[in-house]
Amino acid sequence: ADRGRAAGTLLNNIIRGGTNQVHGSLFEFHSDDWFAARNYFDPKGLPQSRFTSNKFGGAAGGPLVKNKTFFFLSYEGDYLRHQNPEFATVPTADFAAGNFSAAPGFTIVNPLTGIPFSGNRIPLFLQSSQAAFLTGILPRPNVSGYENNYFANVPFINDGNRVDARLDQHFSDKTAMSLRYGLSYYNTQQDAIFPGLSADGGASRLRGHDAMASLDQLFGPVAANFQ
């Protein structure tokens, strides 16, 4: 309740400090579509979505001055290459040519005369050149039906890097200081289902900083000050 007025997650970062001995670790986590079931939203018979995820990094800590000054460093990378399954509606070959005879449930009327077109076919001389150009560069359906009849696995990239550093100074058995700094940097890119034609893709960059400084002072067995 004391941290309201904010939607989302609230985090307190706590990381280890160095000791008088140097210690370190490395890690790698890999996952890809070879280890996963078929995406539920990918139509059968069409190429399945691909993804590759790599999370890796390491940490190290130790003394700069024994019993006095200590360091700790950590790095984590998170690299994702993914394909998002998406659907769109595109004209069939007949629709692109002005032939709507197979379209159920409606009649196309000539706006100049108010009379329905014969067989729901628009004559070539009445078709818009701009519309003909656009329908000519759009792909044709690869899924049955008139709506959501085009499917594609659209590339998605999300790359993240995080670094944390901590420095501890023990001035005496009763006085200690700690400094910490963290940096995170994310790049995200979502391609469009029709590259170069639609604007549904996009890219973003997010950079985050966090820092902490603390001073601990023991005044006696029953009194202490932490700032």
mmCIF file with all atom_site columns, C-alpha atoms in Angstrom, residues 30-200:
data_model
loop_
_atom_site.group_PDB
_atom_site.id
_atom_site.type_symbol
_atom_site.label_atom_id
_atom_site.label_alt_id
_atom_site.label_comp_id
_atom_site.label_asym_id
_atom_site.label_entity_id
_atom_site.label_seq_id
_atom_site.pdbx_PDB_ins_code
_atom_site.Cartn_x
_atom_site.Cartn_y
_atom_site.Cartn_z
_atom_site.occupancy
_atom_site.B_iso_or_equiv
_atom_site.pdbx_formal_charge
_atom_site.auth_seq_id
_atom_site.auth_comp_id
_atom_site.auth_asym_id
_atom_site.auth_atom_id
_atom_site.pdbx_PDB_model_num
ATOM 1   C CA . HIS A 1 30  ? 19.273  -22.583 -24.720 1.00 0.00 ? 30  HIS A CA 1
ATOM 2   C CA . SER A 1 31  ? 15.843  -23.403 -26.098 1.00 0.00 ? 31  SER A CA 1
ATOM 3   C CA . ASP A 1 32  ? 14.475  -23.604 -29.633 1.00 0.00 ? 32  ASP A CA 1
ATOM 4   C CA . ASP A 1 33  ? 11.605  -25.011 -31.678 1.00 0.00 ? 33  ASP A CA 1
ATOM 5   C CA . TRP A 1 34  ? 13.301  -28.404 -31.957 1.00 0.00 ? 34  TRP A CA 1
ATOM 6   C CA . PHE A 1 35  ? 12.480  -28.952 -28.274 1.00 0.00 ? 35  PHE A CA 1
ATOM 7   C CA . ALA A 1 36  ? 8.918   -27.625 -28.393 1.00 0.00 ? 36  ALA A CA 1
ATOM 8   C CA . ALA A 1 37  ? 5.566   -28.819 -29.663 1.00 0.00 ? 37  ALA A CA 1
ATOM 9   C CA . ARG A 1 38  ? 3.941   -27.260 -32.718 1.00 0.00 ? 38  ARG A CA 1
ATOM 10  C CA . ASN A 1 39  ? 2.512   -23.807 -32.092 1.00 0.00 ? 39  ASN A CA 1
ATOM 11  C CA . TYR A 1 40  ? -1.224  -24.256 -31.595 1.00 0.00 ? 40  TYR A CA 1
ATOM 12  C CA . PHE A 1 41  ? -2.040  -21.260 -33.838 1.00 0.00 ? 41  PHE A CA 1
ATOM 13  C CA . ASP A 1 42  ? 0.069   -22.432 -36.794 1.00 0.00 ? 42  ASP A CA 1
ATOM 14  C CA . PRO A 1 43  ? -2.187  -24.039 -39.443 1.00 0.00 ? 43  PRO A CA 1
ATOM 15  C CA . LYS A 1 44  ? -1.276  -27.592 -40.278 1.00 0.00 ? 44  LYS A CA 1
ATOM 16  C CA . GLY A 1 45  ? 0.442   -28.028 -43.615 1.00 0.00 ? 45  GLY A CA 1
ATOM 17  C CA . LEU A 1 46  ? 2.118   -24.589 -43.528 1.00 0.00 ? 46  LEU A CA 1
ATOM 18  C CA . PRO A 1 47  ? 5.620   -23.758 -42.250 1.00 0.00 ? 47  PRO A CA 1
ATOM 19  C CA . GLN A 1 48  ? 5.750   -23.798 -38.488 1.00 0.00 ? 48  GLN A CA 1
ATOM 20  C CA . SER A 1 49  ? 6.979   -20.831 -36.470 1.00 0.00 ? 49  SER A CA 1
ATOM 21  C CA . ARG A 1 50  ? 10.620  -20.862 -35.453 1.00 0.00 ? 50  ARG A CA 1
ATOM 22  C CA . PHE A 1 51  ? 12.227  -19.575 -32.297 1.00 0.00 ? 51  PHE A CA 1
ATOM 23  C CA . THR A 1 52  ? 15.623  -19.614 -30.650 1.00 0.00 ? 52  THR A CA 1
ATOM 24  C CA . SER A 1 53  ? 16.242  -18.391 -27.122 1.00 0.00 ? 53  SER A CA 1
ATOM 25  C CA . ASN A 1 54  ? 19.626  -17.943 -25.486 1.00 0.00 ? 54  ASN A CA 1
ATOM 26  C CA . LYS A 1 55  ? 20.079  -16.734 -21.921 1.00 0.00 ? 55  LYS A CA 1
ATOM 27  C CA . PHE A 1 56  ? 23.691  -16.551 -20.801 1.00 0.00 ? 56  PHE A CA 1
ATOM 28  C CA . GLY A 1 57  ? 25.976  -14.674 -18.470 1.00 0.00 ? 57  GLY A CA 1
ATOM 29  C CA . GLY A 1 58  ? 28.277  -14.854 -15.525 1.00 0.00 ? 58  GLY A CA 1
ATOM 30  C CA . ALA A 1 59  ? 29.252  -13.331 -12.218 1.00 0.00 ? 59  ALA A CA 1
ATOM 31  C CA . ALA A 1 60  ? 32.499  -12.790 -10.317 1.00 0.00 ? 60  ALA A CA 1
ATOM 32  C CA . GLY A 1 61  ? 33.430  -11.325 -6.975  1.00 0.00 ? 61  GLY A CA 1
ATOM 33  C CA . GLY A 1 62  ? 36.480  -10.973 -4.797  1.00 0.00 ? 62  GLY A CA 1
ATOM 34  C CA . PRO A 1 63  ? 38.731  -8.628  -2.833  1.00 0.00 ? 63  PRO A CA 1
ATOM 35  C CA . LEU A 1 64  ? 40.385  -5.440  -4.021  1.00 0.00 ? 64  LEU A CA 1
ATOM 36  C CA . VAL A 1 65  ? 41.958  -4.948  -0.603  1.00 0.00 ? 65  VAL A CA 1
ATOM 37  C CA . LYS A 1 66  ? 41.756  -7.979  1.671   1.00 0.00 ? 66  LYS A CA 1
ATOM 38  C CA . ASN A 1 67  ? 39.346  -7.538  4.591   1.00 0.00 ? 67  ASN A CA 1
ATOM 39  C CA . LYS A 1 68  ? 38.597  -3.990  3.398   1.00 0.00 ? 68  LYS A CA 1
ATOM 40  C CA . THR A 1 69  ? 37.405  -3.499  -0.171  1.00 0.00 ? 69  THR A CA 1
ATOM 41  C CA . PHE A 1 70  ? 35.394  -5.983  -2.231  1.00 0.00 ? 70  PHE A CA 1
ATOM 42  C CA . PHE A 1 71  ? 33.859  -6.048  -5.705  1.00 0.00 ? 71  PHE A CA 1
ATOM 43  C CA . PHE A 1 72  ? 31.108  -8.012  -7.404  1.00 0.00 ? 72  PHE A CA 1
ATOM 44  C CA . LEU A 1 73  ? 30.181  -7.946  -11.119 1.00 0.00 ? 73  LEU A CA 1
ATOM 45  C CA . SER A 1 74  ? 27.469  -9.759  -13.040 1.00 0.00 ? 74  SER A CA 1
ATOM 46  C CA . TYR A 1 75  ? 26.222  -9.841  -16.636 1.00 0.00 ? 75  TYR A CA 1
ATOM 47  C CA . GLU A 1 76  ? 23.173  -11.468 -18.210 1.00 0.00 ? 76  GLU A CA 1
ATOM 48  C CA . GLY A 1 77  ? 22.252  -11.586 -21.883 1.00 0.00 ? 77  GLY A CA 1
ATOM 49  C CA . ASP A 1 78  ? 18.828  -12.581 -23.159 1.00 0.00 ? 78  ASP A CA 1
ATOM 50  C CA . TYR A 1 79  ? 18.591  -13.007 -26.945 1.00 0.00 ? 79  TYR A CA 1
ATOM 51  C CA . LEU A 1 80  ? 15.360  -14.154 -28.546 1.00 0.00 ? 80  LEU A CA 1
ATOM 52  C CA . ARG A 1 81  ? 14.686  -14.854 -32.216 1.00 0.00 ? 81  ARG A CA 1
ATOM 53  C CA . HIS A 1 82  ? 11.039  -15.680 -32.646 1.00 0.00 ? 82  HIS A CA 1
ATOM 54  C CA . GLN A 1 83  ? 8.256   -15.833 -35.217 1.00 0.00 ? 83  GLN A CA 1
ATOM 55  C CA . ASN A 1 84  ? 4.758   -14.692 -34.274 1.00 0.00 ? 84  ASN A CA 1
ATOM 56  C CA . PRO A 1 85  ? 1.899   -16.405 -36.126 1.00 0.00 ? 85  PRO A CA 1
ATOM 57  C CA . GLU A 1 86  ? -0.372  -13.768 -37.703 1.00 0.00 ? 86  GLU A CA 1
ATOM 58  C CA . PHE A 1 87  ? -3.388  -13.737 -40.005 1.00 0.00 ? 87  PHE A CA 1
ATOM 59  C CA . ALA A 1 88  ? -4.557  -11.123 -42.499 1.00 0.00 ? 88  ALA A CA 1
ATOM 60  C CA . THR A 1 89  ? -7.291  -10.793 -45.103 1.00 0.00 ? 89  THR A CA 1
ATOM 61  C CA . VAL A 1 90  ? -6.194  -10.538 -48.748 1.00 0.00 ? 90  VAL A CA 1
ATOM 62  C CA . PRO A 1 91  ? -8.184  -10.631 -51.992 1.00 0.00 ? 91  PRO A CA 1
ATOM 63  C CA . THR A 1 92  ? -8.479  -13.861 -53.909 1.00 0.00 ? 92  THR A CA 1
ATOM 64  C CA . ALA A 1 93  ? -7.341  -13.923 -57.531 1.00 0.00 ? 93  ALA A CA 1
ATOM 65  C CA . ASP A 1 94  ? -10.971 -13.534 -58.663 1.00 0.00 ? 94  ASP A CA 1
ATOM 66  C CA . PHE A 1 95  ? -11.608 -10.615 -56.303 1.00 0.00 ? 95  PHE A CA 1
ATOM 67  C CA . ALA A 1 96  ? -8.449  -8.883  -57.498 1.00 0.00 ? 96  ALA A CA 1
ATOM 68  C CA . ALA A 1 97  ? -9.759  -9.178  -61.063 1.00 0.00 ? 97  ALA A CA 1
ATOM 69  C CA . GLY A 1 98  ? -13.153 -7.703  -60.112 1.00 0.00 ? 98  GLY A CA 1
ATOM 70  C CA . ASN A 1 99  ? -14.983 -11.030 -60.157 1.00 0.00 ? 99  ASN A CA 1
ATOM 71  C CA . PHE A 1 100 ? -17.134 -11.340 -57.028 1.00 0.00 ? 100 PHE A CA 1
ATOM 72  C CA . SER A 1 101 ? -19.513 -13.968 -58.378 1.00 0.00 ? 101 SER A CA 1
ATOM 73  C CA . ALA A 1 102 ? -18.394 -16.443 -55.707 1.00 0.00 ? 102 ALA A CA 1
ATOM 74  C CA . ALA A 1 103 ? -18.855 -13.991 -52.840 1.00 0.00 ? 103 ALA A CA 1
ATOM 75  C CA . PRO A 1 104 ? -21.941 -15.036 -50.880 1.00 0.00 ? 104 PRO A CA 1
ATOM 76  C CA . GLY A 1 105 ? -24.622 -12.801 -49.451 1.00 0.00 ? 105 GLY A CA 1
ATOM 77  C CA . PHE A 1 106 ? -24.265 -9.461  -51.227 1.00 0.00 ? 106 PHE A CA 1
ATOM 78  C CA . THR A 1 107 ? -24.734 -7.736  -54.571 1.00 0.00 ? 107 THR A CA 1
ATOM 79  C CA . ILE A 1 108 ? -22.335 -5.172  -56.050 1.00 0.00 ? 108 ILE A CA 1
ATOM 80  C CA . VAL A 1 109 ? -24.070 -2.164  -57.563 1.00 0.00 ? 109 VAL A CA 1
ATOM 81  C CA . ASN A 1 110 ? -22.681 0.208   -60.169 1.00 0.00 ? 110 ASN A CA 1
ATOM 82  C CA . PRO A 1 111 ? -22.401 3.516   -58.264 1.00 0.00 ? 111 PRO A CA 1
ATOM 83  C CA . LEU A 1 112 ? -22.860 5.481   -61.504 1.00 0.00 ? 112 LEU A CA 1
ATOM 84  C CA . THR A 1 113 ? -26.179 3.909   -62.468 1.00 0.00 ? 113 THR A CA 1
ATOM 85  C CA . GLY A 1 114 ? -27.474 2.191   -59.347 1.00 0.00 ? 114 GLY A CA 1
ATOM 86  C CA . ILE A 1 115 ? -27.873 -1.017  -61.343 1.00 0.00 ? 115 ILE A CA 1
ATOM 87  C CA . PRO A 1 116 ? -26.240 -4.255  -60.066 1.00 0.00 ? 116 PRO A CA 1
ATOM 88  C CA . PHE A 1 117 ? -23.271 -5.518  -62.037 1.00 0.00 ? 117 PHE A CA 1
ATOM 89  C CA . SER A 1 118 ? -24.063 -8.601  -64.050 1.00 0.00 ? 118 SER A CA 1
ATOM 90  C CA . GLY A 1 119 ? -22.889 -11.677 -62.180 1.00 0.00 ? 119 GLY A CA 1
ATOM 91  C CA . ASN A 1 120 ? -21.234 -9.480  -59.551 1.00 0.00 ? 120 ASN A CA 1
ATOM 92  C CA . ARG A 1 121 ? -18.406 -8.806  -62.011 1.00 0.00 ? 121 ARG A CA 1
ATOM 93  C CA . ILE A 1 122 ? -16.934 -5.306  -62.232 1.00 0.00 ? 122 ILE A CA 1
ATOM 94  C CA . PRO A 1 123 ? -15.851 -4.467  -65.802 1.00 0.00 ? 123 PRO A CA 1
ATOM 95  C CA . LEU A 1 124 ? -12.142 -3.729  -66.209 1.00 0.00 ? 124 LEU A CA 1
ATOM 96  C CA . PHE A 1 125 ? -12.764 -0.177  -67.473 1.00 0.00 ? 125 PHE A CA 1
ATOM 97  C CA . LEU A 1 126 ? -14.543 0.668   -64.203 1.00 0.00 ? 126 LEU A CA 1
ATOM 98  C CA . GLN A 1 127 ? -11.888 -0.757  -61.904 1.00 0.00 ? 127 GLN A CA 1
ATOM 99  C CA . SER A 1 128 ? -9.682  1.704   -60.033 1.00 0.00 ? 128 SER A CA 1
ATOM 100 C CA . SER A 1 129 ? -6.080  1.718   -61.222 1.00 0.00 ? 129 SER A CA 1
ATOM 101 C CA . GLN A 1 130 ? -4.925  2.399   -57.644 1.00 0.00 ? 130 GLN A CA 1
ATOM 102 C CA . ALA A 1 131 ? -6.896  -0.565  -56.324 1.00 0.00 ? 131 ALA A CA 1
ATOM 103 C CA . ALA A 1 132 ? -5.563  -2.761  -59.122 1.00 0.00 ? 132 ALA A CA 1
ATOM 104 C CA . PHE A 1 133 ? -2.003  -1.757  -58.215 1.00 0.00 ? 133 PHE A CA 1
ATOM 105 C CA . LEU A 1 134 ? -2.492  -2.542  -54.527 1.00 0.00 ? 134 LEU A CA 1
ATOM 106 C CA . THR A 1 135 ? -4.190  -5.871  -55.120 1.00 0.00 ? 135 THR A CA 1
ATOM 107 C CA . GLY A 1 136 ? -1.426  -6.739  -57.569 1.00 0.00 ? 136 GLY A CA 1
ATOM 108 C CA . ILE A 1 137 ? 1.357   -6.440  -54.991 1.00 0.00 ? 137 ILE A CA 1
ATOM 109 C CA . LEU A 1 138 ? -0.499  -8.202  -52.169 1.00 0.00 ? 138 LEU A CA 1
ATOM 110 C CA . PRO A 1 139 ? 0.044   -11.955 -51.791 1.00 0.00 ? 139 PRO A CA 1
ATOM 111 C CA . ARG A 1 140 ? -2.753  -14.351 -52.575 1.00 0.00 ? 140 ARG A CA 1
ATOM 112 C CA . PRO A 1 141 ? -4.516  -16.426 -49.883 1.00 0.00 ? 141 PRO A CA 1
ATOM 113 C CA . ASN A 1 142 ? -2.731  -19.454 -48.485 1.00 0.00 ? 142 ASN A CA 1
ATOM 114 C CA . VAL A 1 143 ? -5.616  -20.392 -46.145 1.00 0.00 ? 143 VAL A CA 1
ATOM 115 C CA . SER A 1 144 ? -9.166  -21.172 -47.234 1.00 0.00 ? 144 SER A CA 1
ATOM 116 C CA . GLY A 1 145 ? -11.958 -18.633 -46.859 1.00 0.00 ? 145 GLY A CA 1
ATOM 117 C CA . TYR A 1 146 ? -12.463 -14.952 -47.576 1.00 0.00 ? 146 TYR A CA 1
ATOM 118 C CA . GLU A 1 147 ? -11.483 -13.561 -44.161 1.00 0.00 ? 147 GLU A CA 1
ATOM 119 C CA . ASN A 1 148 ? -8.190  -14.176 -42.348 1.00 0.00 ? 148 ASN A CA 1
ATOM 120 C CA . ASN A 1 149 ? -7.163  -16.148 -45.397 1.00 0.00 ? 149 ASN A CA 1
ATOM 121 C CA . TYR A 1 150 ? -3.450  -15.337 -45.336 1.00 0.00 ? 150 TYR A CA 1
ATOM 122 C CA . PHE A 1 151 ? -1.074  -16.719 -42.731 1.00 0.00 ? 151 PHE A CA 1
ATOM 123 C CA . ALA A 1 152 ? 2.561   -15.836 -42.068 1.00 0.00 ? 152 ALA A CA 1
ATOM 124 C CA . ASN A 1 153 ? 5.139   -16.381 -39.359 1.00 0.00 ? 153 ASN A CA 1
ATOM 125 C CA . VAL A 1 154 ? 6.336   -12.830 -38.693 1.00 0.00 ? 154 VAL A CA 1
ATOM 126 C CA . PRO A 1 155 ? 9.882   -12.388 -37.325 1.00 0.00 ? 155 PRO A CA 1
ATOM 127 C CA . PHE A 1 156 ? 10.265  -10.923 -33.844 1.00 0.00 ? 156 PHE A CA 1
ATOM 128 C CA . ILE A 1 157 ? 13.529  -10.004 -32.093 1.00 0.00 ? 157 ILE A CA 1
ATOM 129 C CA . ASN A 1 158 ? 14.038  -9.173  -28.417 1.00 0.00 ? 158 ASN A CA 1
ATOM 130 C CA . ASP A 1 159 ? 17.626  -8.651  -27.247 1.00 0.00 ? 159 ASP A CA 1
ATOM 131 C CA . GLY A 1 160 ? 18.433  -7.737  -23.668 1.00 0.00 ? 160 GLY A CA 1
ATOM 132 C CA . ASN A 1 161 ? 21.641  -7.021  -21.789 1.00 0.00 ? 161 ASN A CA 1
ATOM 133 C CA . ARG A 1 162 ? 21.938  -6.431  -18.046 1.00 0.00 ? 162 ARG A CA 1
ATOM 134 C CA . VAL A 1 163 ? 25.013  -5.475  -16.017 1.00 0.00 ? 163 VAL A CA 1
ATOM 135 C CA . ASP A 1 164 ? 25.295  -5.041  -12.245 1.00 0.00 ? 164 ASP A CA 1
ATOM 136 C CA . ALA A 1 165 ? 28.307  -3.868  -10.247 1.00 0.00 ? 165 ALA A CA 1
ATOM 137 C CA . ARG A 1 166 ? 28.759  -3.603  -6.505  1.00 0.00 ? 166 ARG A CA 1
ATOM 138 C CA . LEU A 1 167 ? 31.544  -2.180  -4.363  1.00 0.00 ? 167 LEU A CA 1
ATOM 139 C CA . ASP A 1 168 ? 31.822  -2.718  -0.590  1.00 0.00 ? 168 ASP A CA 1
ATOM 140 C CA . GLN A 1 169 ? 34.151  -0.847  1.743   1.00 0.00 ? 169 GLN A CA 1
ATOM 141 C CA . HIS A 1 170 ? 34.656  -1.914  5.357   1.00 0.00 ? 170 HIS A CA 1
ATOM 142 C CA . PHE A 1 171 ? 36.154  1.029   7.210   1.00 0.00 ? 171 PHE A CA 1
ATOM 143 C CA . SER A 1 172 ? 36.075  -0.803  10.543  1.00 0.00 ? 172 SER A CA 1
ATOM 144 C CA . ASP A 1 173 ? 34.153  -3.515  12.346  1.00 0.00 ? 173 ASP A CA 1
ATOM 145 C CA . LYS A 1 174 ? 31.426  -0.946  12.984  1.00 0.00 ? 174 LYS A CA 1
ATOM 146 C CA . THR A 1 175 ? 31.332  1.105   9.777   1.00 0.00 ? 175 THR A CA 1
ATOM 147 C CA . ALA A 1 176 ? 30.741  -0.160  6.227   1.00 0.00 ? 176 ALA A CA 1
ATOM 148 C CA . MET A 1 177 ? 29.657  1.395   2.930   1.00 0.00 ? 177 MET A CA 1
ATOM 149 C CA . SER A 1 178 ? 28.159  -0.219  -0.168  1.00 0.00 ? 178 SER A CA 1
ATOM 150 C CA . LEU A 1 179 ? 27.642  1.146   -3.691  1.00 0.00 ? 179 LEU A CA 1
ATOM 151 C CA . ARG A 1 180 ? 25.698  -0.539  -6.475  1.00 0.00 ? 180 ARG A CA 1
ATOM 152 C CA . TYR A 1 181 ? 24.901  0.353   -10.096 1.00 0.00 ? 181 TYR A CA 1
ATOM 153 C CA . GLY A 1 182 ? 22.823  -1.535  -12.633 1.00 0.00 ? 182 GLY A CA 1
ATOM 154 C CA . LEU A 1 183 ? 22.209  -1.014  -16.346 1.00 0.00 ? 183 LEU A CA 1
ATOM 155 C CA . SER A 1 184 ? 19.733  -2.820  -18.589 1.00 0.00 ? 184 SER A CA 1
ATOM 156 C CA . TYR A 1 185 ? 19.338  -2.297  -22.321 1.00 0.00 ? 185 TYR A CA 1
ATOM 157 C CA . TYR A 1 186 ? 16.660  -3.917  -24.508 1.00 0.00 ? 186 TYR A CA 1
ATOM 158 C CA . ASN A 1 187 ? 16.104  -3.780  -28.259 1.00 0.00 ? 187 ASN A CA 1
ATOM 159 C CA . THR A 1 188 ? 12.815  -5.100  -29.651 1.00 0.00 ? 188 THR A CA 1
ATOM 160 C CA . GLN A 1 189 ? 11.799  -5.357  -33.298 1.00 0.00 ? 189 GLN A CA 1
ATOM 161 C CA . GLN A 1 190 ? 8.551   -6.703  -34.726 1.00 0.00 ? 190 GLN A CA 1
ATOM 162 C CA . ASP A 1 191 ? 8.364   -7.057  -38.508 1.00 0.00 ? 191 ASP A CA 1
ATOM 163 C CA . ALA A 1 192 ? 5.197   -6.420  -40.506 1.00 0.00 ? 192 ALA A CA 1
ATOM 164 C CA . ILE A 1 193 ? 3.159   -9.232  -41.973 1.00 0.00 ? 193 ILE A CA 1
ATOM 165 C CA . PHE A 1 194 ? 3.546   -7.488  -45.360 1.00 0.00 ? 194 PHE A CA 1
ATOM 166 C CA . PRO A 1 195 ? 7.095   -6.045  -45.287 1.00 0.00 ? 195 PRO A CA 1
ATOM 167 C CA . GLY A 1 196 ? 7.253   -2.717  -47.089 1.00 0.00 ? 196 GLY A CA 1
ATOM 168 C CA . LEU A 1 197 ? 3.467   -2.570  -47.511 1.00 0.00 ? 197 LEU A CA 1
ATOM 169 C CA . SER A 1 198 ? 1.946   -2.357  -44.034 1.00 0.00 ? 198 SER A CA 1
ATOM 170 C CA . ALA A 1 199 ? 2.930   -0.416  -40.943 1.00 0.00 ? 199 ALA A CA 1
ATOM 171 C CA . ASP A 1 200 ? 1.936   -2.962  -38.298 1.00 0.00 ? 200 ASP A CA 1
#
